[in-house]
């Protein structure tokens, strides 16, 4: 009897342990985010605990958020997409060129730009899925090609982008620009797709094992191609958002978004649904990183320190998540 | 089972420990950093000096207005940067330029360089360095292999390419560094192969920016300067000039300097602008060193609800910013230097290297301040060389300089 009771207790302890580990894995990043915010609030309450800081953190990252969301889809399906910043660049420059220099109405521009994104995604998919080249290589090449194309379309800075687009992006609602809410809406849509639809589950299935997924009757090739088309189309939408928020277009500015978006997607895979690229985790990652950067900026520490924070948090968080996942697998 | 349970306990304990360690590291770093932050703040208080007698303020006021009035005027005549010489030796010579060609002002410089080369019959070979060290190395190696007569390296410090410089030295090819610091003697660590340099006067631009800001604010400017530490060679003299101008001419003004490296402009400059405005609610002037920053700063100023209190003063006279200045945009003043003329100045130094005369230290390219007051006197849609005075004057000046000494 004693052994029996003991066993039951151990079982209960084990379940509690699992729940705690699971809980920490899911929400660890949120705790660290809260801790970072708390530290900044304690160091400089008069500067950090203000509405200005709140709008700085949540109002300035919509383009990065949308681009990171674009990456979540192919990542979930096991594909890389290094061309998103190239798409962002071409889309931004196209908005400037067509809307300002060619005088097209903005809605027509939007349609063309999003279509261009989808076409670029389809070309990526042709080489990756049809020809069978590694997505890392194809999208790296495509990204470089598109950056060149951006310069080719218009090398100059183009100002005076449609007032309507600028208003649709920058008008404030509850102290935050509408761009933020578009990012939130996209996050929620993707979250719903990944969480509640067969499509989302199939994407993860394809990502974890293509052959197994194929044997299970999933249309692996179509999903891989679709994920690349979706990421390029969303990246093109991010370009429209960038054009609206800046009110100008320039081929120089989009490339630097690539690595922060990758960092956010990878960091996002350590939260909410650890080990899987997921929209809510990515959302948290984007705003965790910008909270740190903003806090440091308020302390007068801009520039290289921001990079140290960015890179350091990524390594620590992903290592932690990796270790936690490995321990779980061992058990 | 018990053992397994214990192991699980240990695992979660170790995970917990790691999480705590992570938090501790984060907190530790931040406490450490905040110490640096408070250092900065003490720097600010020294910058904000006490008001002296009102008389001196008035004197400074009229002095600064005079300086601004001078900067608003176009340059007249041609101030020769050095002695005349015979540039005919440059005929048929090949001058290689390695520069980031996708940047519009670099392209304008190339236009000037090509015009000048045509005058003496030299040839310009432009290689795109794309802002990447490996492309620069390839370009320099290519120029050496093809027996260039002069190599021009723009935007990257020559000290980065020590082994290529040694190679150029062995091949007897003079190298000229373009746009890496301010006019003046070469830095002490300059490689032997380097003949000289050609630079715009960034300090002059900084002075003009500061003088305008002091005059425009009536001596009550709370300024944040935004610079890029990854181009420190040209940024430092400009920041120092801004700081010393404010220290000399405006006792009531405060100046803070924040860093936005080039690589972070698109992703973080907007955020930095907002947090800077939040942290310093009385700031009324932003002085980004390069007007390419404005497209990221402007939306952030709006979003911070600071558009009515904050004015932007910058440098470069980029066409798109000049257009917005003309339309009463958020930039109230932009300082510029003629880029086509800079191209001619680069050619002048290259011809001196070929002719075997001494290098010049200062190409003496004037800066001009553009504001609402004088923007209507120029045609913003015309080529930028027409904005800084009559281009025929300096073209003729250089041509005369090159036929001298014969």
XYZ file of C-alpha atoms in Angstrom:
737
model
C 0.000 0.000 0.000
C 2.796 2.341 0.930
C 4.436 1.838 -2.436
C 1.065 2.374 -4.100
C 0.484 5.699 -2.362
C 4.017 6.721 -3.166
C 3.489 5.916 -6.810
C 0.313 7.973 -6.940
C 2.120 10.893 -5.295
C 4.980 10.632 -7.775
C 2.512 10.533 -10.653
C 0.802 13.625 -9.335
C 4.151 15.347 -8.865
C 5.099 14.382 -12.379
C 1.914 15.823 -13.796
C 2.407 19.018 -11.827
C 6.005 19.122 -13.033
C 4.907 18.711 -16.620
C 2.357 21.434 -16.252
C 4.896 23.799 -14.717
C 7.436 23.079 -17.430
C 4.813 23.440 -20.089
C 3.607 26.677 -18.541
C 7.123 28.127 -18.373
C 7.835 27.054 -21.921
C 4.689 28.691 -23.201
C 4.781 31.907 -21.247
C 8.481 32.262 -20.326
C 9.044 34.929 -22.956
C 6.091 36.926 -21.634
C 7.606 36.788 -18.125
C 10.984 37.926 -19.415
C 9.207 40.685 -21.375
C 7.397 41.759 -18.196
C 10.669 41.587 -16.230
C 12.470 43.772 -18.768
C 9.611 46.283 -18.730
C 9.598 46.237 -14.910
C 13.338 46.891 -14.715
C 13.057 49.860 -17.066
C 10.034 51.131 -15.156
C 11.988 50.951 -11.884
C 15.109 52.614 -13.302
C 13.284 55.502 -14.983
C 9.611 55.589 -14.008
C 9.161 59.188 -15.205
C 10.272 58.332 -18.733
C 9.289 54.705 -19.216
C 5.845 54.725 -17.644
C 4.329 57.192 -20.088
C 1.823 57.078 -22.893
C 4.601 58.226 -25.216
C 6.628 55.117 -24.469
C 3.580 52.932 -24.961
C 2.874 54.407 -28.391
C 6.565 54.260 -29.288
C 6.682 50.549 -28.533
C 3.398 49.526 -30.096
C 3.137 52.112 -32.842
C 6.449 51.770 -34.620
C 6.850 48.106 -35.517
C 3.932 47.263 -37.786
C 6.079 46.661 -40.878
C 8.433 44.372 -38.975
C 5.481 42.524 -37.442
C 3.816 41.926 -40.802
C 7.097 40.801 -42.346
C 7.754 38.402 -39.452
C 4.206 37.033 -39.889
C 4.971 36.485 -43.570
C 7.921 34.332 -42.506
C 5.957 32.232 -40.027
C 4.003 30.529 -42.828
C 6.887 29.039 -44.882
C 8.852 28.374 -41.674
C 5.947 26.308 -40.339
C 5.960 24.322 -43.585
C 9.701 23.757 -43.325
C 10.747 26.248 -46.016
C 12.938 29.314 -45.788
C 12.059 32.593 -47.434
C 15.006 34.965 -47.619
C 13.344 36.974 -50.385
C 10.802 38.772 -48.168
C 12.976 41.869 -47.765
C 13.519 41.918 -51.533
C 9.755 41.753 -52.030
C 9.355 44.505 -49.429
C 11.839 46.637 -51.354
C 10.260 46.125 -54.787
C 6.783 46.647 -53.398
C 7.821 49.898 -51.691
C 9.555 51.218 -54.809
C 6.629 50.156 -57.031
C 4.158 52.054 -54.866
C 6.320 55.178 -55.233
C 6.910 54.729 -58.949
C 3.353 53.850 -59.988
C 1.508 56.144 -57.619
C 3.724 59.242 -57.725
C 5.696 59.148 -60.977
C 3.089 57.406 -63.163
C 0.118 58.942 -61.393
C -1.878 55.714 -60.953
C -4.750 55.745 -58.463
C -3.704 54.096 -55.223
C -6.185 51.204 -55.347
C -4.870 50.113 -58.746
C -1.340 50.387 -57.362
C -2.283 48.208 -54.394
C -3.748 45.548 -56.658
C -0.672 45.486 -58.894
C 1.757 45.421 -55.983
C -0.001 42.564 -54.183
C -0.278 40.673 -57.462
C 3.432 41.232 -58.071
C 4.096 39.764 -54.615
C 2.018 36.688 -55.438
C 3.774 36.251 -58.780
C 7.206 36.478 -57.135
C 6.049 33.884 -54.592
C 4.876 31.657 -57.439
C 8.273 31.930 -59.138
C 9.946 30.976 -55.852
C 7.549 28.044 -55.564
C 8.258 26.937 -59.138
C 11.964 26.579 -58.422
C 11.601 25.193 -54.899
C 8.729 22.771 -55.412
C 8.717 22.246 -59.184
C 12.448 22.092 -59.900
C 13.334 20.907 -56.408
C 16.021 23.413 -55.447
C 16.547 24.177 -51.751
C 14.350 27.113 -50.680
C 17.297 28.736 -48.913
C 19.162 29.033 -52.212
C 16.221 30.034 -54.402
C 14.922 32.720 -52.068
C 18.421 34.043 -51.376
C 18.885 34.499 -55.108
C 15.416 35.960 -55.541
C 15.944 38.392 -52.645
C 19.182 39.679 -54.171
C 17.584 39.910 -57.622
C 14.665 41.910 -56.240
C 16.878 44.364 -54.371
C 18.605 45.014 -57.712
C 15.219 45.330 -59.424
C 14.162 47.909 -56.823
C 17.143 50.086 -57.727
C 16.428 49.461 -61.398
C 12.821 50.657 -61.103
C 13.735 53.910 -59.362
C 17.004 54.715 -57.644
C 15.806 58.055 -56.259
C 13.792 58.758 -53.143
C 10.191 59.410 -54.204
C 8.081 61.575 -51.934
C 4.413 62.501 -52.065
C 2.765 59.086 -51.860
C -1.055 59.076 -51.881
C -2.487 60.992 -48.931
C -5.247 58.381 -48.747
C -2.741 55.579 -48.188
C -0.844 57.640 -45.620
C -4.063 58.309 -43.722
C -5.149 54.678 -43.927
C -1.855 53.697 -42.306
C -1.076 56.552 -39.916
C -4.459 57.727 -38.601
C -4.439 57.169 -34.880
C -6.971 55.138 -32.977
C -6.473 54.959 -29.202
C -3.074 56.693 -29.633
C -1.824 54.013 -32.029
C -1.640 54.232 -35.808
C -3.977 52.002 -37.816
C -0.916 50.110 -39.085
C -0.644 48.487 -35.653
C -4.212 47.184 -35.868
C -3.596 45.752 -39.336
C -0.653 43.853 -37.826
C -2.845 42.623 -34.970
C -5.563 41.567 -37.405
C -3.072 39.614 -39.507
C -1.696 37.964 -36.360
C -5.187 36.899 -35.301
C -6.095 35.560 -38.736
C -2.915 33.484 -38.900
C -3.378 32.348 -35.309
C -6.878 31.153 -36.175
C -5.641 29.358 -39.304
C -2.815 27.590 -37.476
C -4.849 26.807 -34.361
C -8.261 25.857 -35.664
C -8.134 24.880 -39.318
C -6.877 21.691 -40.975
C -4.768 23.892 -43.268
C -2.715 25.119 -40.307
C -2.234 21.633 -38.914
C -1.248 20.304 -42.344
C 1.370 23.061 -42.679
C 2.943 22.007 -39.371
C 2.685 18.383 -40.448
C 4.522 19.116 -43.700
C 7.103 21.090 -41.739
C 7.807 18.248 -39.313
C 8.154 15.541 -41.968
C 7.418 15.866 -45.647
C 7.420 12.127 -46.421
C 5.221 11.182 -43.518
C 2.822 13.942 -44.490
C 2.744 12.696 -48.085
C 2.027 9.139 -46.931
C -0.768 10.516 -44.794
C -2.361 11.854 -47.987
C -1.570 15.540 -47.494
C -0.930 17.583 -50.648
C 2.603 18.429 -49.592
C 3.737 20.152 -52.784
C 0.690 22.408 -52.945
C 1.131 23.439 -49.321
C 4.852 24.191 -49.757
C 4.128 26.267 -52.860
C 1.208 27.997 -51.167
C 3.330 28.911 -48.141
C 5.889 30.659 -50.384
C 3.175 32.505 -52.331
C 1.551 33.586 -49.063
C 4.822 34.889 -47.599
C 5.671 36.925 -50.704
C 2.147 38.375 -50.891
C 2.185 39.370 -47.229
C 5.689 40.837 -47.662
C 4.315 42.933 -50.541
C 1.560 44.134 -48.203
C 4.281 45.077 -45.700
C 5.822 47.191 -48.457
C 2.528 49.030 -48.934
C 2.386 49.610 -45.170
C 5.954 50.957 -45.216
C 5.125 53.272 -48.134
C 2.104 54.586 -46.250
C 3.930 55.094 -42.970
C 6.893 56.908 -44.549
C 4.967 58.741 -47.250
C 7.948 58.103 -49.496
C 9.758 55.265 -51.253
C 13.450 54.460 -51.581
C 15.218 51.306 -52.795
C 17.851 51.534 -50.056
C 15.745 51.049 -46.996
C 14.014 47.673 -47.092
C 16.925 45.219 -46.929
C 17.713 45.852 -43.275
C 14.340 44.402 -42.279
C 15.335 40.823 -43.120
C 17.377 39.858 -40.088
C 15.122 41.493 -37.472
C 12.134 39.681 -39.023
C 13.999 36.361 -38.903
C 15.015 37.049 -35.309
C 11.405 37.760 -34.356
C 10.098 34.596 -36.040
C 12.744 32.403 -34.369
C 12.273 34.060 -31.012
C 8.529 33.653 -31.476
C 9.016 29.908 -31.804
C 10.063 29.846 -28.133
C 6.701 31.064 -26.852
C 3.013 30.063 -26.758
C 3.608 26.922 -28.811
C 7.285 26.213 -28.071
C 9.289 24.538 -30.795
C 6.857 25.640 -33.501
C 6.820 28.842 -35.489
C 3.609 30.482 -34.413
C 1.889 33.855 -34.901
C 1.188 34.784 -31.265
C 4.731 33.900 -30.189
C 6.086 36.016 -33.026
C 3.858 38.922 -32.024
C 5.209 38.729 -28.473
C 8.784 38.457 -29.757
C 8.489 41.598 -31.899
C 7.186 43.686 -29.003
C 9.535 42.147 -26.436
C 12.504 43.151 -28.597
C 11.223 46.671 -29.228
C 10.484 47.133 -25.507
C 14.127 46.389 -24.740
C 15.393 48.664 -27.511
C 13.070 51.505 -26.476
C 14.000 51.195 -22.794
C 17.672 51.386 -23.689
C 17.030 54.369 -25.969
C 15.239 56.177 -23.140
C 18.358 55.621 -21.044
C 20.298 57.349 -23.803
C 21.740 54.074 -25.062
C 21.026 53.830 -28.758
C 23.171 52.317 -31.499
C 25.346 49.255 -30.854
C 23.850 48.420 -27.456
C 20.536 47.758 -29.165
C 22.219 45.169 -31.377
C 23.758 43.461 -28.354
C 20.363 43.269 -26.695
C 18.727 41.997 -29.891
C 21.286 39.316 -30.660
C 21.809 38.325 -27.028
C 18.099 37.845 -26.318
C 17.696 35.727 -29.421
C 20.524 33.342 -28.509
C 19.480 33.047 -24.865
C 15.800 32.517 -25.565
C 16.254 30.004 -28.360
C 18.891 28.082 -26.353
C 16.594 27.962 -23.366
C 13.709 26.749 -25.452
C 15.921 24.182 -27.165
C 17.142 22.796 -23.836
C 13.613 22.635 -22.474
C 12.415 20.808 -25.577
C 15.307 18.339 -25.428
C 14.623 17.535 -21.773
C 11.004 16.906 -22.627
C 11.944 14.581 -25.469
C 14.339 12.662 -23.181
C 11.516 12.127 -20.715
C 9.507 5.498 -10.923
C 10.757 7.379 -7.896
C 14.068 7.899 -9.587
C 12.330 9.164 -12.702
C 10.315 11.519 -10.579
C 13.462 12.826 -8.980
C 15.062 13.293 -12.365
C 12.078 15.226 -13.561
C 12.287 17.371 -10.471
C 15.934 18.040 -11.203
C 15.182 18.855 -14.812
C 12.542 21.434 -13.922
C 14.701 22.804 -11.151
C 17.488 23.279 -13.652
C 15.103 24.898 -16.135
C 13.859 27.199 -13.405
C 17.435 27.988 -12.468
C 18.234 28.800 -16.076
C 15.230 31.058 -16.343
C 16.232 32.860 -13.161
C 19.794 33.129 -14.392
C 18.487 34.602 -17.624
C 16.446 37.152 -15.721
C 19.420 37.906 -13.464
C 21.674 38.452 -16.464
C 19.107 40.728 -18.042
C 18.675 42.729 -14.842
C 22.437 42.840 -14.271
C 23.076 44.140 -17.766
C 20.409 46.757 -17.406
C 21.659 48.016 -14.047
C 25.135 48.235 -15.545
C 23.794 50.087 -18.543
C 21.777 52.490 -16.471
C 25.035 53.565 -14.833
C 26.331 54.523 -18.264
C 23.001 56.266 -18.866
C 23.380 58.431 -15.804
C 26.872 59.384 -17.004
C 25.297 60.667 -20.159
C 22.804 62.666 -18.201
C 25.504 64.399 -16.197
C 27.039 65.293 -19.563
C 23.761 66.922 -20.511
C 23.645 69.110 -17.460
C 27.094 70.481 -18.237
C 25.902 71.243 -21.744
C 23.004 73.200 -20.363
C 24.979 76.100 -19.031
C 23.687 78.962 -16.967
C 22.635 82.133 -18.706
C 25.237 84.848 -18.720
C 24.577 88.575 -18.980
C 21.804 89.520 -21.406
C 24.153 91.858 -23.289
C 26.309 89.001 -24.509
C 23.194 87.139 -25.551
C 22.097 90.060 -27.689
C 25.532 90.397 -29.244
C 25.580 86.706 -30.000
C 22.087 87.080 -31.450
C 23.097 89.646 -34.037
C 26.330 87.778 -34.758
C 24.498 84.548 -35.426
C 21.957 86.256 -37.662
C 24.784 87.674 -39.736
C 26.355 84.230 -40.064
C 23.043 82.732 -41.158
C 22.558 85.505 -43.726
C 25.989 84.650 -45.169
C 25.194 80.922 -45.386
C 21.986 81.706 -47.273
C 23.881 83.427 -50.096
C 25.180 81.476 -53.104
C 28.939 81.271 -53.553
C 30.436 83.722 -56.039
C 33.741 83.512 -57.894
C 36.226 80.685 -57.439
C 38.558 80.311 -54.498
C 41.425 78.181 -55.862
C 42.117 75.223 -53.560
C 45.863 75.210 -54.385
C 48.508 76.426 -56.806
C 47.934 76.183 -60.550
C 49.655 73.281 -62.354
C 49.861 71.633 -65.763
C 47.314 68.829 -65.872
C 48.073 67.830 -69.458
C 49.979 64.775 -68.155
C 46.567 63.327 -67.229
C 45.635 62.953 -70.914
C 45.001 59.299 -71.715
C 45.405 58.257 -68.060
C 42.911 55.932 -66.384
C 41.440 56.933 -63.046
C 39.598 54.174 -61.167
C 36.858 55.060 -58.702
C 35.515 52.516 -56.213
C 32.325 53.869 -54.609
C 28.758 52.874 -53.638
C 27.168 53.700 -57.007
C 23.564 53.183 -55.951
C 23.660 56.366 -53.868
C 22.353 59.321 -55.912
C 24.864 61.891 -54.593
C 27.737 59.549 -55.436
C 26.380 59.364 -58.976
C 26.275 63.159 -59.205
C 29.909 63.183 -58.096
C 30.753 60.701 -60.865
C 29.060 63.038 -63.358
C 31.355 65.856 -62.237
C 34.388 63.582 -62.289
C 33.638 62.492 -65.849
C 33.097 66.073 -67.027
C 36.441 67.096 -65.551
C 38.219 64.063 -67.025
C 36.915 64.997 -70.442
C 38.516 68.442 -70.138
C 42.023 66.948 -69.921
C 41.334 63.752 -71.866
C 41.543 61.309 -68.937
C 39.336 58.233 -68.575
C 37.184 57.383 -65.537
C 36.492 53.735 -64.688
C 33.804 53.513 -62.001
C 33.467 50.271 -60.013
C 30.486 49.698 -57.721
C 31.684 48.946 -54.181
C 28.031 48.470 -53.099
C 28.866 49.532 -49.571
C 30.501 46.151 -48.938
C 34.123 45.617 -48.015
C 34.522 42.545 -50.246
C 33.316 44.486 -53.293
C 35.766 47.284 -52.465
C 38.623 44.790 -52.145
C 37.682 43.266 -55.498
C 37.472 46.724 -57.089
C 40.848 47.837 -55.728
C 42.513 44.557 -56.794
C 40.989 44.950 -60.251
C 42.264 48.533 -60.529
C 45.793 47.439 -59.512
C 45.749 44.464 -61.904
C 44.677 46.699 -64.782
C 47.457 49.171 -64.010
C 45.291 52.123 -63.045
C 47.050 55.492 -62.938
C 45.143 56.685 -59.861
C 42.742 54.852 -57.538
C 39.963 56.774 -55.781
C 38.312 55.115 -52.788
C 35.073 56.773 -51.706
C 33.096 56.317 -48.458
C 35.279 53.564 -46.944
C 38.412 54.508 -44.981
C 41.623 53.525 -46.797
C 42.990 52.096 -43.533
C 40.536 49.202 -43.971
C 42.435 47.957 -47.015
C 45.979 47.785 -45.693
C 47.200 44.877 -47.813
C 45.657 46.347 -50.993
C 47.315 49.674 -50.127
C 50.681 47.915 -49.810
C 50.077 46.337 -53.219
C 49.191 49.718 -54.744
C 52.349 51.157 -53.210
C 54.480 48.400 -54.802
C 52.768 49.026 -58.134
C 53.431 52.747 -57.750
C 49.747 53.701 -58.017
C 48.706 56.728 -55.949
C 45.473 56.335 -53.953
C 43.098 59.149 -53.016
C 40.655 58.826 -50.154
C 37.283 60.503 -50.773
C 34.702 61.541 -48.169
C 36.136 59.841 -45.088
C 36.953 62.751 -42.794
C 37.062 66.551 -42.919
C 39.440 68.704 -44.980
C 42.858 68.995 -43.361
C 46.047 66.969 -42.986
C 45.813 63.192 -43.457
C 45.422 61.155 -40.239
C 48.735 59.765 -38.887
C 47.868 56.116 -39.592
C 47.337 56.726 -43.330
C 49.036 54.070 -45.526
C 52.026 55.210 -47.643
C 50.226 54.609 -50.921
C 47.743 57.374 -50.137
C 48.520 60.594 -52.011
C 45.841 62.719 -50.404
C 42.147 63.052 -49.748
C 39.131 65.015 -50.933
C 36.397 65.820 -48.466
C 33.468 68.164 -48.084
C 33.632 70.360 -45.012
C 31.261 68.547 -42.648
C 32.237 70.887 -39.824
C 31.098 73.860 -41.960
C 27.770 72.094 -42.526
C 27.460 71.483 -38.775
C 28.179 75.144 -38.034
C 25.547 76.309 -40.518
C 22.977 73.893 -39.070
C 23.668 75.091 -35.529
C 23.731 78.796 -36.449
C 20.390 78.556 -38.209
C 18.866 76.681 -35.278
C 20.084 79.259 -32.764
C 18.770 82.166 -34.838
C 15.463 80.463 -35.692
C 14.769 79.569 -32.059
C 15.648 83.037 -30.790
C 18.348 81.442 -28.645
C 16.032 78.922 -27.019
C 16.728 75.693 -28.839
C 16.550 72.311 -27.116
C 18.336 70.210 -29.660
C 18.791 66.523 -30.302
C 21.495 65.721 -32.851
C 21.138 62.344 -34.583
C 24.369 60.960 -36.047
C 25.574 57.608 -37.390
C 28.521 56.092 -35.565
C 29.336 53.755 -38.461
C 30.436 56.766 -40.521
C 32.244 58.391 -37.615
C 35.045 59.821 -39.794
C 32.682 62.335 -41.384
C 30.162 62.438 -38.526
C 32.463 63.358 -35.639
C 33.742 66.672 -37.051
C 30.159 67.673 -37.838
C 28.849 66.792 -34.367
C 31.787 68.577 -32.720
C 31.146 71.682 -34.837
C 27.467 71.674 -33.870
C 28.306 71.311 -30.182
C 30.979 74.004 -30.182
C 28.777 76.436 -32.142
C 26.009 76.050 -29.576
C 28.505 76.392 -26.722
C 29.900 79.615 -28.233
C 26.726 81.303 -29.411
C 23.826 80.067 -27.317
C 24.124 79.863 -23.570
C 20.498 78.838 -23.073
C 20.435 76.065 -25.644
C 20.889 72.397 -24.779
C 22.329 69.772 -27.105
C 21.993 66.031 -26.790
C 23.522 63.580 -29.254
C 22.001 60.194 -30.102
C 23.310 57.497 -32.414
C 21.456 55.843 -35.295
C 23.918 53.696 -37.283
C 23.191 53.594 -41.026
C 22.273 49.927 -40.851
C 19.509 50.727 -38.354
C 17.859 53.672 -40.115
C 14.915 51.771 -41.561
C 14.211 49.520 -38.622
C 15.008 51.648 -35.579
C 15.348 55.332 -36.390
C 11.597 55.963 -36.123
C 11.525 54.218 -32.783
C 14.591 56.162 -31.594
C 12.981 59.457 -32.622
C 9.836 58.666 -30.669
C 11.632 57.546 -27.538
C 13.946 60.554 -27.697
C 10.973 62.915 -27.931
C 9.276 61.074 -25.070
C 12.366 61.224 -22.882
C 12.891 64.915 -23.659
C 9.464 66.533 -23.862
C 10.903 70.046 -24.286
C 12.987 69.233 -27.380
C 12.081 71.625 -30.206
C 14.751 70.908 -32.861
C 15.985 67.646 -34.341
C 19.274 67.837 -36.221
C 19.748 64.604 -38.189
C 23.191 64.812 -39.823
C 21.916 63.363 -43.101
C 18.602 64.314 -44.670
C 18.139 60.679 -45.798
C 17.118 60.143 -42.167
C 14.158 62.503 -42.490
C 11.778 60.020 -44.113
C 12.022 57.849 -40.964
C 12.039 60.738 -38.511
C 9.084 62.648 -39.950
C 6.386 59.980 -39.418
C 7.743 59.293 -35.924
C 7.518 62.964 -34.983
C 3.900 62.982 -36.153
C 3.129 59.814 -34.264
C 4.661 61.219 -31.097
C 2.246 64.139 -31.476
C 5.241 66.479 -31.635
C 4.825 67.820 -35.171
C 3.781 71.258 -33.914
C 6.732 71.729 -31.549
C 9.607 70.048 -33.384
C 11.476 71.463 -36.398
C 14.007 69.513 -38.436
C 17.333 70.944 -39.631
C 19.562 68.707 -41.726
C 22.365 68.346 -44.285
C 22.879 66.965 -47.845
C 20.288 68.941 -49.859
C 18.859 65.749 -51.324
C 16.339 66.641 -54.079
C 13.327 64.974 -52.413
C 13.996 66.815 -49.138
C 14.537 70.089 -50.980
C 11.155 69.619 -52.661
C 9.488 69.119 -49.296
C 11.315 72.183 -47.948
C 9.906 74.160 -50.862
C 6.410 72.961 -49.962
C 6.854 74.011 -46.331
C 7.539 70.448 -45.142
C 8.837 69.429 -41.745
C 12.429 70.244 -42.725
C 12.869 73.973 -42.125
C 16.509 74.141 -43.190
C 18.834 71.926 -45.212
C 22.541 72.556 -45.754
C 24.144 71.295 -48.946
C 27.318 71.040 -50.937
C 27.437 70.799 -54.735
C 28.102 67.154 -55.550
C 29.020 67.761 -59.191
C 31.551 70.295 -57.971
C 32.868 67.727 -55.495
C 33.438 65.459 -58.518
C 35.558 68.203 -60.124
C 37.506 68.631 -56.887
C 38.219 64.886 -56.818
C 39.438 65.097 -60.411
C 41.657 68.053 -59.458
C 43.381 66.007 -56.749
C 43.766 63.015 -59.106
C 45.372 65.238 -61.770
C 47.761 66.597 -59.128
C 48.780 63.038 -58.285
C 49.455 62.318 -61.975
C 51.269 65.634 -62.543
C 53.492 64.963 -59.540
C 52.672 68.156 -57.681
C 51.810 68.395 -53.984
C 48.325 67.309 -52.859
C 45.891 69.905 -51.538
C 44.322 69.511 -48.103
C 41.107 71.422 -48.597
C 39.141 71.558 -51.873
C 37.340 74.641 -50.482
C 33.873 73.654 -51.613
C 31.425 76.094 -50.040
C 28.306 74.939 -48.215
C 24.982 76.690 -48.682
C 22.060 76.857 -46.297
C 18.563 76.492 -47.753
C 15.483 77.703 -45.887
C 12.049 79.063 -46.735
C 13.792 82.412 -47.163
C 15.932 81.461 -50.161
C 14.391 78.268 -51.528
C 12.414 80.286 -54.102
C 15.632 81.755 -55.513
C 16.640 78.348 -56.892
C 14.888 75.897 -59.188
C 14.608 72.683 -57.168
C 13.774 70.676 -60.287
C 16.936 71.904 -62.077
C 20.260 70.028 -61.681
C 21.704 70.461 -58.170
C 24.864 72.216 -59.440
C 22.743 75.306 -60.172
C 21.686 75.637 -56.525
C 25.045 76.779 -55.209
C 25.853 79.727 -57.459
C 26.864 79.910 -61.111
C 28.516 76.579 -62.023
C 30.289 78.196 -64.972
C 32.425 80.158 -62.502
C 34.025 77.179 -60.775
C 34.208 75.143 -63.985
C 36.212 77.945 -65.575
C 38.227 78.328 -62.350
C 39.321 74.672 -62.411
C 40.115 74.746 -66.123
C 42.360 77.761 -65.596
C 43.983 76.060 -62.608
C 44.904 73.043 -64.749
C 46.538 75.014 -67.539
C 48.710 77.009 -65.164
C 52.373 76.353 -64.501
C 53.003 75.529 -68.163
